[in-house]
Coordinates of C-alpha atoms in Angstrom, one line a residue:
X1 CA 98.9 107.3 -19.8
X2 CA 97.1 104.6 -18.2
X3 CA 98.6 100.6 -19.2
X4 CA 96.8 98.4 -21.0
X5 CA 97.6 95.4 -18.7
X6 CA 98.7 94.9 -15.5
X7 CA 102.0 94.2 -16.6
X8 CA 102.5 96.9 -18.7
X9 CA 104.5 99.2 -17.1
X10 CA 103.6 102.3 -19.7
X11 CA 103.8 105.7 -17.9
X12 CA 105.9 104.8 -14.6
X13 CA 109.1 106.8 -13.8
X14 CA 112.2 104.9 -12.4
X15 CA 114.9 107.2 -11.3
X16 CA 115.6 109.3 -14.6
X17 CA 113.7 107.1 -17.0
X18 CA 110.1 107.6 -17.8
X19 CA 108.9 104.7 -19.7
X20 CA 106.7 106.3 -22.7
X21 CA 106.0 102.8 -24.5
X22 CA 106.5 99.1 -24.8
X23 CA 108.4 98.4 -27.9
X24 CA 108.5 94.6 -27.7
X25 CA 108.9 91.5 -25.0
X26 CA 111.3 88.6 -25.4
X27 CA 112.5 85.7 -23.3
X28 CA 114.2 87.4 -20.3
X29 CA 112.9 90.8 -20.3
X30 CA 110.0 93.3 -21.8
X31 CA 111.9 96.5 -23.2
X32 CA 110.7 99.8 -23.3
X33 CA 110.9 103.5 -25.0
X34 CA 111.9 105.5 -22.4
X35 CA 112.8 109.2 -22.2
X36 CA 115.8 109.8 -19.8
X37 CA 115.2 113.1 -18.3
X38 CA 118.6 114.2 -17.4
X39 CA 120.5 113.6 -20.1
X40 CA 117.1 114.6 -22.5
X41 CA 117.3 111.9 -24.9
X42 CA 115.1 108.3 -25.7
X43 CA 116.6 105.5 -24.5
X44 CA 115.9 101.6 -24.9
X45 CA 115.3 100.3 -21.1
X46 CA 115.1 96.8 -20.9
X47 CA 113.3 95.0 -17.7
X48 CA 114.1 91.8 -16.6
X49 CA 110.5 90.0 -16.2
X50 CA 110.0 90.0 -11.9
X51 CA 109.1 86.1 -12.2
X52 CA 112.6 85.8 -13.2
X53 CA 113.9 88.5 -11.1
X54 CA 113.8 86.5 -8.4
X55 CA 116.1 83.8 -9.1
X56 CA 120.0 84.8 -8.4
X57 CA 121.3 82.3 -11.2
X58 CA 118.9 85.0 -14.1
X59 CA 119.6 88.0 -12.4
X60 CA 123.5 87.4 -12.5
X61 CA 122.9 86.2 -16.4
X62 CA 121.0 89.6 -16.9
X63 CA 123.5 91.8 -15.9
X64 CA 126.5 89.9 -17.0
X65 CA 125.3 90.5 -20.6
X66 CA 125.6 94.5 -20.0
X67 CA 129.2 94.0 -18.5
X68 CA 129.6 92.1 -21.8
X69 CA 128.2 94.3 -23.6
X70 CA 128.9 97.5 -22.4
X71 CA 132.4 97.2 -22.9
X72 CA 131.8 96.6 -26.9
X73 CA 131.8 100.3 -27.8
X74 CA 131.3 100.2 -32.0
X75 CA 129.1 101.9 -34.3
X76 CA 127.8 98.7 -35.1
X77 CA 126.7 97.5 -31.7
X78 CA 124.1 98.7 -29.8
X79 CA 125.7 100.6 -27.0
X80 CA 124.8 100.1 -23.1
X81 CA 124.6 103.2 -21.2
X82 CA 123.7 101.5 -17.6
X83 CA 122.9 98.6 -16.0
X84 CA 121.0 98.3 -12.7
X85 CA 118.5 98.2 -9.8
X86 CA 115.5 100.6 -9.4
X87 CA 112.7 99.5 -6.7
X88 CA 113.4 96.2 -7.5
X89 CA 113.6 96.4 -11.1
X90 CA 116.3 94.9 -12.3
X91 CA 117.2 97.0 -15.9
X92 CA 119.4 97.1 -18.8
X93 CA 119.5 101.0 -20.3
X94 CA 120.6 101.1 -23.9
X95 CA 120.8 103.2 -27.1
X96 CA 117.2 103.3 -28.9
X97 CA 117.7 102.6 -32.5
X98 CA 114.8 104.0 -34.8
X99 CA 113.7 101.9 -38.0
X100 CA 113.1 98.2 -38.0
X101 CA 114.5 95.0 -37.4
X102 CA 116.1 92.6 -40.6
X103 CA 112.7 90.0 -39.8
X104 CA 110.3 93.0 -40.1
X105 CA 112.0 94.1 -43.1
X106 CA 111.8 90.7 -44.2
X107 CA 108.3 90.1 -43.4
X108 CA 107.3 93.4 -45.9
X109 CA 109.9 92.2 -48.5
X110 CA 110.3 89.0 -48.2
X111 CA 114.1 89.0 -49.8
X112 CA 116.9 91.9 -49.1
X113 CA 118.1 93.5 -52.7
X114 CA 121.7 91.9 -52.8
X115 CA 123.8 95.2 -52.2
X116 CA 121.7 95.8 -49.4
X117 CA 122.7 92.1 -48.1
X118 CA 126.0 93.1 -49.0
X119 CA 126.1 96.1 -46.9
X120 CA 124.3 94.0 -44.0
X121 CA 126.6 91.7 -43.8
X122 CA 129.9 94.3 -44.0
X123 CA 128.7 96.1 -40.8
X124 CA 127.3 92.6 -38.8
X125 CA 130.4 91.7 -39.7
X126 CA 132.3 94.7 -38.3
X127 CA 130.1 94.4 -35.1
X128 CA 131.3 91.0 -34.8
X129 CA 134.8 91.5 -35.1
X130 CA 135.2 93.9 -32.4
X131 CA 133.2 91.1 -29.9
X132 CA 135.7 89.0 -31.2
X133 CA 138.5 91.3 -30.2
X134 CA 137.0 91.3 -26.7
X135 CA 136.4 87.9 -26.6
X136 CA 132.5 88.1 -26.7
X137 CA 130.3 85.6 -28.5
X138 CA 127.0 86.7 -29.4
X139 CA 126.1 82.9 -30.2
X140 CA 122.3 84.3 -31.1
X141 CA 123.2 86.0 -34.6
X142 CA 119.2 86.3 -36.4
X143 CA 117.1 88.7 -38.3
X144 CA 115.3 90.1 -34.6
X145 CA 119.0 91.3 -33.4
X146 CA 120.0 92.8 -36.7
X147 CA 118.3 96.6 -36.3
X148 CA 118.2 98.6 -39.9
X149 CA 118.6 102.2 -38.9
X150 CA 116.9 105.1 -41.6
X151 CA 120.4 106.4 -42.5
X152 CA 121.0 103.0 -44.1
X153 CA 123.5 102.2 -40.3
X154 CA 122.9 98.4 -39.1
X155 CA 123.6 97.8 -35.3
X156 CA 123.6 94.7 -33.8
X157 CA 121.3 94.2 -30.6
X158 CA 120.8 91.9 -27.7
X159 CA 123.6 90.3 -26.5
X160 CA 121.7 88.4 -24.0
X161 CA 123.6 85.1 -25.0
X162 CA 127.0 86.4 -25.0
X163 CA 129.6 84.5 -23.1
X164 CA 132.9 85.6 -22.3
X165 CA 135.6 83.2 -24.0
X166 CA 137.9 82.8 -21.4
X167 CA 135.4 83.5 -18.3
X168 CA 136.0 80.4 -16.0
X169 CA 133.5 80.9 -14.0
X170 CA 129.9 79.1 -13.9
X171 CA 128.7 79.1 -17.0
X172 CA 125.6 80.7 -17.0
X173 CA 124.2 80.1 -20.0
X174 CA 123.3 76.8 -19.4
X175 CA 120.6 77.9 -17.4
X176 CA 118.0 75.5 -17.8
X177 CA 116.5 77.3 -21.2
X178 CA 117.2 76.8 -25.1
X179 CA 119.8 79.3 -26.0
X180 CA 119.9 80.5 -29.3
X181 CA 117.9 80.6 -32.1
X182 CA 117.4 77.0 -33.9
X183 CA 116.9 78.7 -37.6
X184 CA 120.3 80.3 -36.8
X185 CA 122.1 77.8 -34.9
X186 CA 125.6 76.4 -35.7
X187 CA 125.7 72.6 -35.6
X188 CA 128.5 72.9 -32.8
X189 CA 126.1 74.9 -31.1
X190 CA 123.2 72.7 -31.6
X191 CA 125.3 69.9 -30.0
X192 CA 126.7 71.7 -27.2
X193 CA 130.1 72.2 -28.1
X194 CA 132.3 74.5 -27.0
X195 CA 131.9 77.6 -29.7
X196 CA 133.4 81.0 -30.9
X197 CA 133.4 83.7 -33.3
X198 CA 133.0 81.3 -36.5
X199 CA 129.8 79.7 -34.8
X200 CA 128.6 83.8 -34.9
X201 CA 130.1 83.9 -38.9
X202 CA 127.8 80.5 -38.8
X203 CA 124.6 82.2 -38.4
X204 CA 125.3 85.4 -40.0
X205 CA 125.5 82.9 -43.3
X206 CA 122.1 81.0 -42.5
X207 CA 120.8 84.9 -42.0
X208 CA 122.1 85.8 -45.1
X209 CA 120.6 82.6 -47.0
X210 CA 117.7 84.0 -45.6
X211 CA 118.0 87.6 -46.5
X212 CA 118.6 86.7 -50.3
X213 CA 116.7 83.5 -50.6
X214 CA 113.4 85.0 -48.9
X215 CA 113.1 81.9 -46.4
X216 CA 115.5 79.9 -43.6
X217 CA 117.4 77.2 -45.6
X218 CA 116.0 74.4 -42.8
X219 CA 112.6 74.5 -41.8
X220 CA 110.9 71.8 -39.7
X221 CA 108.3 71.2 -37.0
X222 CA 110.2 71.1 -34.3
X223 CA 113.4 72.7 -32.9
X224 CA 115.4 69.3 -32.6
X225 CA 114.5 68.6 -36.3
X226 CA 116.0 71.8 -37.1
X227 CA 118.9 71.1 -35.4
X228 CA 119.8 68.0 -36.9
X229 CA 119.3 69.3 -40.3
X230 CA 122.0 72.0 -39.7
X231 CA 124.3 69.5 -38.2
X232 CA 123.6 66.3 -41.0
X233 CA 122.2 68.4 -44.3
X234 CA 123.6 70.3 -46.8
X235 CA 122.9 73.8 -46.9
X236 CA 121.1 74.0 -50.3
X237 CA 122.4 75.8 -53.3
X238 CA 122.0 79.5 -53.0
X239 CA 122.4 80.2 -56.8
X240 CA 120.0 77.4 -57.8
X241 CA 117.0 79.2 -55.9
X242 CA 118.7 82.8 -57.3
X243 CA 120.2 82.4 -60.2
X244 CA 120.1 85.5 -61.0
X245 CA 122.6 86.8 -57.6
X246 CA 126.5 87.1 -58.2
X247 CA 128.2 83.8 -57.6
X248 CA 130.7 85.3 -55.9
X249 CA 128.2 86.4 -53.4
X250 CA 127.1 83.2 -53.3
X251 CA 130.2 81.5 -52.7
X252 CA 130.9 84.0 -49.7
X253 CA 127.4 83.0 -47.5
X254 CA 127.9 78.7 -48.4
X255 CA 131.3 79.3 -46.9
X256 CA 130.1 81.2 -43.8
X257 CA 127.3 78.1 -43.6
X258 CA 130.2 75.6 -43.9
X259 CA 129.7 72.4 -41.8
X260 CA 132.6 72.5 -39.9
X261 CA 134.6 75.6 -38.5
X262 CA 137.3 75.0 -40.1
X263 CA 135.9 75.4 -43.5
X264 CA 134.6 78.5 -42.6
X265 CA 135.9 82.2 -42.6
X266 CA 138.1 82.6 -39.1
X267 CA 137.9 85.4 -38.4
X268 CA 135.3 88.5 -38.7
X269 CA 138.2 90.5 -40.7
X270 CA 138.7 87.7 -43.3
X271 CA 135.0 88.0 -44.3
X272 CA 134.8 91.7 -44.7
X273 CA 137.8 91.7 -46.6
X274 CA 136.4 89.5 -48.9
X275 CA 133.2 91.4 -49.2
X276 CA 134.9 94.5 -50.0
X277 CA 136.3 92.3 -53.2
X278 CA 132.6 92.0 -54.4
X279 CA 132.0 94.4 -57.0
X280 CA 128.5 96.1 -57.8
X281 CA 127.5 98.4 -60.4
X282 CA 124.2 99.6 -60.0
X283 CA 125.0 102.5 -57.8
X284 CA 121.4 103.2 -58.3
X285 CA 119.6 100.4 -56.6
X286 CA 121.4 101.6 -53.4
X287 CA 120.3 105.0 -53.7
X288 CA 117.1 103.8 -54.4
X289 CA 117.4 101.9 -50.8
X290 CA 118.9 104.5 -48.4
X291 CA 116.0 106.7 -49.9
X292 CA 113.4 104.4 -48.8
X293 CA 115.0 103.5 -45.3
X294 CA 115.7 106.9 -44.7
X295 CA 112.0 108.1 -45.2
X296 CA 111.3 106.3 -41.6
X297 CA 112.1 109.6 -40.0
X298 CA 109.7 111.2 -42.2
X299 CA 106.7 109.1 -40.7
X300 CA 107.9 107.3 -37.5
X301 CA 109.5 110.5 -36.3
X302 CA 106.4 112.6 -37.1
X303 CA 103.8 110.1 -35.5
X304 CA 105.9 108.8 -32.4
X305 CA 108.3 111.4 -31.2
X306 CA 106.2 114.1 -31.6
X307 CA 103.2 112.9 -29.9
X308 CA 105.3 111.3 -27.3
X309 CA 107.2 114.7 -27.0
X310 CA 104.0 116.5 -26.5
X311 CA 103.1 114.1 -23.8
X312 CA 106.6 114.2 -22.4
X313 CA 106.0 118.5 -22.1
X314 CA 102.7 117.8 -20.4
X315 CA 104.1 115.2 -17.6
X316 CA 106.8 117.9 -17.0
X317 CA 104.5 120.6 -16.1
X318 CA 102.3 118.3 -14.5
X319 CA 105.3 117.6 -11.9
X320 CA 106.4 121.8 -12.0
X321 CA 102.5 121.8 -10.6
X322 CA 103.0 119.1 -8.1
X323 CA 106.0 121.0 -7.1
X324 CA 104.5 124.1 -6.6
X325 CA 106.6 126.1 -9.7
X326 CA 104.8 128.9 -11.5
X327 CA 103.6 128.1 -15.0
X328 CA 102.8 131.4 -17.5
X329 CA 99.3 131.5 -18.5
X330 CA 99.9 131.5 -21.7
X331 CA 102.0 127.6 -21.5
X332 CA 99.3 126.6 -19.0
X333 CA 96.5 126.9 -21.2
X334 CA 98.7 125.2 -24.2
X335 CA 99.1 122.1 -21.2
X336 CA 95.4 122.2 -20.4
X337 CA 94.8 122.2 -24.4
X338 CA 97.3 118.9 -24.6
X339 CA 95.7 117.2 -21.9
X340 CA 91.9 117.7 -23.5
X341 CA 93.5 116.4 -26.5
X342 CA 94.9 113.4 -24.6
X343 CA 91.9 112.7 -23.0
X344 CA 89.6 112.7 -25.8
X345 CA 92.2 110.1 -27.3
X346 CA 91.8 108.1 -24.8
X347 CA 87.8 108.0 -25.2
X348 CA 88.0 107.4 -28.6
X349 CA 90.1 104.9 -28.1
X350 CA 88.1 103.1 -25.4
X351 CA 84.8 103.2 -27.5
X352 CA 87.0 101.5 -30.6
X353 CA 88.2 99.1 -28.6
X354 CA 85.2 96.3 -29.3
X355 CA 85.8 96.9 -33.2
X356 CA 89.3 97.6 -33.7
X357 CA 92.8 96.5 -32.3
X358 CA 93.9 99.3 -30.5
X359 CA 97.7 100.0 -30.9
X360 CA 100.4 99.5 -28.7
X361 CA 100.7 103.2 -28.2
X362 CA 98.0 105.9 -29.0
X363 CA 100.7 108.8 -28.4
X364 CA 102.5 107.1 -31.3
X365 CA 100.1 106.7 -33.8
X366 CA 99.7 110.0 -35.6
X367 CA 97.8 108.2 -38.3
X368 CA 95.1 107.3 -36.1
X369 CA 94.1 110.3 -35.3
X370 CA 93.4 111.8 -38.6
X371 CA 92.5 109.2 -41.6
X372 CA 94.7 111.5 -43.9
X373 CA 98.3 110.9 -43.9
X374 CA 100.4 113.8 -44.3
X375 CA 101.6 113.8 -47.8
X376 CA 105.1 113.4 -48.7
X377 CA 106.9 114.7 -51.6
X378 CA 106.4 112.5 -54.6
X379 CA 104.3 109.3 -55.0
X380 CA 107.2 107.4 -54.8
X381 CA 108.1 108.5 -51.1
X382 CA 104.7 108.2 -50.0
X383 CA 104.5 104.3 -51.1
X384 CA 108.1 103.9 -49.6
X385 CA 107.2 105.4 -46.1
X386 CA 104.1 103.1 -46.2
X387 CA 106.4 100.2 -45.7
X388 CA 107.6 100.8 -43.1
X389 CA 104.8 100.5 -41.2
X390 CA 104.1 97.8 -39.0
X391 CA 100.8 98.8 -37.3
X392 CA 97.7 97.2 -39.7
X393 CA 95.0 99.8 -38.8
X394 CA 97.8 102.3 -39.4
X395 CA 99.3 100.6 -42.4
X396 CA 95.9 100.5 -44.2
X397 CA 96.0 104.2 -44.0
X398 CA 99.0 104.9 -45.4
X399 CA 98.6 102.6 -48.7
X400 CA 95.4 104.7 -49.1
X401 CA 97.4 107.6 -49.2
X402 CA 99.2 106.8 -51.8
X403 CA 96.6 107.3 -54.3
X404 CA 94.4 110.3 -51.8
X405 CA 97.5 112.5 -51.8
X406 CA 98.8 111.5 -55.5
X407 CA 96.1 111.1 -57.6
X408 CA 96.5 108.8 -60.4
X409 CA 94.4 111.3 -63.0
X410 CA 94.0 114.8 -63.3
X411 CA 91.3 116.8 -63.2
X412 CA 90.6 116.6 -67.1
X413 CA 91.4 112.9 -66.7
X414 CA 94.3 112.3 -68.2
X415 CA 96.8 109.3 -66.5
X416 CA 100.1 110.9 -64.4
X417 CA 102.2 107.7 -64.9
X418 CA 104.2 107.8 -61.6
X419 CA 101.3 108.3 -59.9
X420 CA 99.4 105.8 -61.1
X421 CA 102.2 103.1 -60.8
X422 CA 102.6 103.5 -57.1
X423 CA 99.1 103.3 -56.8
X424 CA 98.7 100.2 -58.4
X425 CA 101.5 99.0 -56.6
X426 CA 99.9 100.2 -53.4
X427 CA 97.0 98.7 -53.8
X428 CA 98.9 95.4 -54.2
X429 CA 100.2 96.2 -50.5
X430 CA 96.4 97.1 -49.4
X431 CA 95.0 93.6 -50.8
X432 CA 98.3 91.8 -49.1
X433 CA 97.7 93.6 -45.9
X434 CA 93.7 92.7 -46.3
X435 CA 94.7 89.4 -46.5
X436 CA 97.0 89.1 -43.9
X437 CA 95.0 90.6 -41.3
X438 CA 91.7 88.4 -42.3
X439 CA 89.4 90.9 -43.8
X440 CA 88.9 88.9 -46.8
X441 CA 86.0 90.7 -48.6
X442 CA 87.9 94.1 -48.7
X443 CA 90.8 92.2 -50.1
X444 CA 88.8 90.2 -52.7
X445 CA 88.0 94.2 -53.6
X446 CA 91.2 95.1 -54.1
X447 CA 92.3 91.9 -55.8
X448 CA 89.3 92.1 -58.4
X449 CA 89.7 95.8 -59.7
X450 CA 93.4 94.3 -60.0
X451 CA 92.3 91.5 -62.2
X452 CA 89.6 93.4 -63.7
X453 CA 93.3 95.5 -65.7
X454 CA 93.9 95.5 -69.4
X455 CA 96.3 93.3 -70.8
X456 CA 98.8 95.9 -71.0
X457 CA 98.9 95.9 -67.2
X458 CA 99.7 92.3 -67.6
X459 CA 102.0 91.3 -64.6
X460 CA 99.7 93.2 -62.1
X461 CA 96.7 91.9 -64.0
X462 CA 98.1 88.6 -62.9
X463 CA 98.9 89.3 -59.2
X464 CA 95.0 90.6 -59.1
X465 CA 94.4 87.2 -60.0
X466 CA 96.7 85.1 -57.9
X467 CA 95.2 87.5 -54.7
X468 CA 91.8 86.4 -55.8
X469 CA 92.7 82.8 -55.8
X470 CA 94.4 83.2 -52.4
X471 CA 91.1 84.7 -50.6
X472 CA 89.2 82.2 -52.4
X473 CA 91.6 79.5 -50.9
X474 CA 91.1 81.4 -47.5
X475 CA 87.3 81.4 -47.5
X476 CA 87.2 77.5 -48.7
X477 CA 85.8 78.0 -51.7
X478 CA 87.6 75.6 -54.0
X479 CA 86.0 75.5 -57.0
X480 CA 86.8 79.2 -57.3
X481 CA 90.8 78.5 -57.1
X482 CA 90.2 75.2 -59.0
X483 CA 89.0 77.8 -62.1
X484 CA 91.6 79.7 -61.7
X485 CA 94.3 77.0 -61.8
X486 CA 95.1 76.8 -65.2
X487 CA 95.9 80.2 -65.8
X488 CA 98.3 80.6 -62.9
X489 CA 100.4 77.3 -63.6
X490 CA 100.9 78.7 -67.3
X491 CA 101.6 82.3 -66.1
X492 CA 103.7 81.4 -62.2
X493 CA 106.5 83.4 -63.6
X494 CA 105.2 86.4 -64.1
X495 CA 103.9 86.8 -60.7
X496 CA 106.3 89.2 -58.9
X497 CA 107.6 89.8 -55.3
X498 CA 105.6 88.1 -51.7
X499 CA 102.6 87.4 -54.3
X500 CA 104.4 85.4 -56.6
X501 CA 105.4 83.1 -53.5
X502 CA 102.5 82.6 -52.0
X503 CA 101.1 82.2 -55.2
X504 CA 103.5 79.0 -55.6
X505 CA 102.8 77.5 -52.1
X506 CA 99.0 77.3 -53.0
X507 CA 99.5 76.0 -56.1
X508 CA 101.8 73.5 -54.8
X509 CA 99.5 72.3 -52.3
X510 CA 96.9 71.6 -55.2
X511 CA 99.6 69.8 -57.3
X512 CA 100.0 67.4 -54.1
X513 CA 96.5 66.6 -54.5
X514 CA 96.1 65.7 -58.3
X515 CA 94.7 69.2 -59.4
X516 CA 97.5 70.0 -61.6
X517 CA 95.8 70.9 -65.4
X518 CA 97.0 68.2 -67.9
X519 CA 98.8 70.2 -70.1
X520 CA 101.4 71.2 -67.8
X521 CA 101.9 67.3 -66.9

């Protein structure tokens, strides 16, 4: 597979790694998919970036955070399998956790159902205690290193700002760089103090404000601006933005966001014994979410480890060729099959590339090569696997699914409900999705037929309209929203989920400038 920049290190083979993929790049180092051929199983390899490879002081930092974590074994903790130096690559190899990060959950959800926070939290928490039994502070606790695995596990990545409590050597983390995450940050962090576990219990309650409010608590322009506002303001009132969440739940993340350590839980233990206190009863909310999480290996699996399997099998005979081993016909006409397949990817691909984003991987985007999605079992599953995926050309297939494999009428016409509720629903996604991505007529499409519903369909009726006042806010045409104003400040409330607040934003913005209909004065 060839890279698709000159960084990209897609396709190379270091020791026992092949690299199949780059999954994501952050400050110190791009990470990668990568099969490990021995041992026969994917593996997250993480490269320090070579313009920082060749300073000592980085390098040192790198590997010190394997030793760190390494030693951390827990099944909430992402575990390090090996840490070194291949042709001057200096890499981290870790466990590969399928599923999504808390931010990209966030991003489709906007807020985390509460028993889901709940559960979150519990296992962060656990993760936390045993670095706390080692002496390990994460000190970058945020939505990217909180991984949500299908089975419903959370596994806490990255500790590439862990410090060892009672290491007296150089400190290296004050390497001439920001560390942490200013959203996240405890005030004693933020001012350079010396920190521990309850400045980690810190930022697991600014998370969970997050997760449950559907936004940070302190938002500003600036990182310093930030910071000040964790270490001056008070945290607002969680129950006053969601009235309807348990106050006891409540009460639990203000006192993880206390000011002052003191105030706050001491201990990982404390906090997860009082989470276990917490009592829910709708059983069926959680089933409802371990269904949906778990449907990632439904999709992800069938579009990314098959394909990348198949391309695995073909790089293996490949090298039994180099080597001079004898293939059967029969397997070497399968590999010269694959490899025509491959190729005419590739072409595709390559004559898209003017029109369309290409992907970050074309082995793992089964979706792109044929425009109908497998269908699932119900409706339901095929609008939940649809969220899980991140990919917009790929994402716009599967909402189209929805309704392609589950029809909304028969073939005498008559309505099958469940059918036709997830594809309302998933053409809500669709018209979000158009919007996001910039492709406003298709989304003023979906957003009309969604406006154009009877009044029985009411609250979707509504969102149809609040999407149409969003693209006509886009595309600058203002007397459009302006006509639509009165009817979404008398109807706000009934305007559910990622709509509803973005809906609010825009209509904010044109009470700021005077354009607020009189009768709501």
């Amino acid at each position: 597979m060839t890279s698709t920049s000159k960084d990209d290190l897609t396709g190379r083979a270091f020791g026992s790694y092949v690299l199949i993929r780059r999954l994501g790049r952050g400050g110190m180092a791009h990470v990668y998919l990568a099969h490990h051929k021995t041992l026969d199983r994917p593996v997250a390899f993480k490269i320090l970036k070579p313009e920082l490879a060749v300073d000592r002081a980085y390098v040192a930092r790198f590997h010190r955070e394997a030793q760190a974590a390494a030693a951390l074994v827990q099944a909430n903790i992402v575990q390090i399998y090996e840490v070194g130096e291949i042709e001057g690559i200096h890499f981290i190899a870790q466990e590969y956790v399928r599923g999504q990060n808390l931010r990209q959950y966030l991003t489709r959800h906007q807020v985390v159902e509460p028993i889901l926070a709940v559960s979150i939290m519990r296992q962060v928490g656990a993760a936390l205690n045993k670095a706390n039994e080692h002496g390990v502070i994460h000190r970058d606790i945020k939505p990217e290193n909180i991984m949500l695995a299908p089975n419903g596990e959370v596994k806490v990545t990255d500790f590439g700002l862990a410090r060892i409590a009672d290491d007296k050597r150089t400190d290296l983390t004050q390497i001439g760089i920001a560390m942490g995450t200013p959203l996240y940050m405890s005030p004693e962090q933020a001012e350079g103090h010396k920190v521990d576990t309850r400045s980690d219990l810190y930022s697991l309650g600014i998370t969970s404000w997050h997760m449950l409010a559907g936004r940070p608590p302190f938002e500003a322009e600036t990182a310093l601006a930030i910071a000040v506002q964790h270490m001056k303001q008070e945290l607002p009132s969680l129950q006053g933005i969601r009235p309807d969440l348990p106050a006891d739940l409540c009460a639990v993340v203000h006192r993880l966001a206390e000011k002052s350590p003191d105030d706050r839980f001491q201990t990982p233990q404390l906090l997860i014994r009082q989470l276990r206190n917490l009592d829910f009863e709708d059983i069926a909310d959680w089933e409802l979410l371990t269904e949906r999480l778990a449907v990632d290996e439904t999709i992800h699996a069938a579009g990314a480890v098959t394909i990348a399997q198949t391309k695995l099998e073909v790089t293996r005979q490949l090298e039994s060729i180099m080597r001079g081993h004898f293939i059967p016909w029969w397997r070497s006409t399968r590999m010269l099959v694959c490899l025509a397949f491959l190729t005419l990817i590739g072409a595709v691909a390559g004559t898209m590339f003017a029109f369309l984003r290409p992907p970050e991987d074309p082995f793992a985007r089964q979706a792109l090569i044929d425009d109908r999605v497998e269908p699932l079992e119900s409706a339901q599953e095929q609008y939940y696997a649809a969220l899980w995926i991140t990919d917009p050309v790929q994402a716009e297939q599967a909402w189209k699914a929805v309704q392609l494999n589950f029809p909304p009428y028969d073939e005498k016409g008559n309505e099958i409900s469940t059918h036709l509720l997830y594809a309302r629903k998933a053409d809500v996604r669709l018209g979000a999705l158009y919007l996001q991505t910039g492709q406003f007529e298709k989304a003023e499409k979906v957003f009309e037929e969604l406006a154009g519903l009877e009044e029985t369909e009411e609250e979707l009726r509504l969102i149809g309209i609040a999407g149409q006042a969003l693209v006509f806010d886009h595309t600058n045409e203002t007397l459009e929203v302006e006509r639509l104003l009165p009817l979404l400040y008398r109807e706000i409330d009934k305007i559910a989920g990622f709509m509803g607040d973005e809906t609010r934003a825009l209509l904010e913005r044109y009470r700021s400038n005077g354009l607020e209909p009189a009768q709501n004065h």
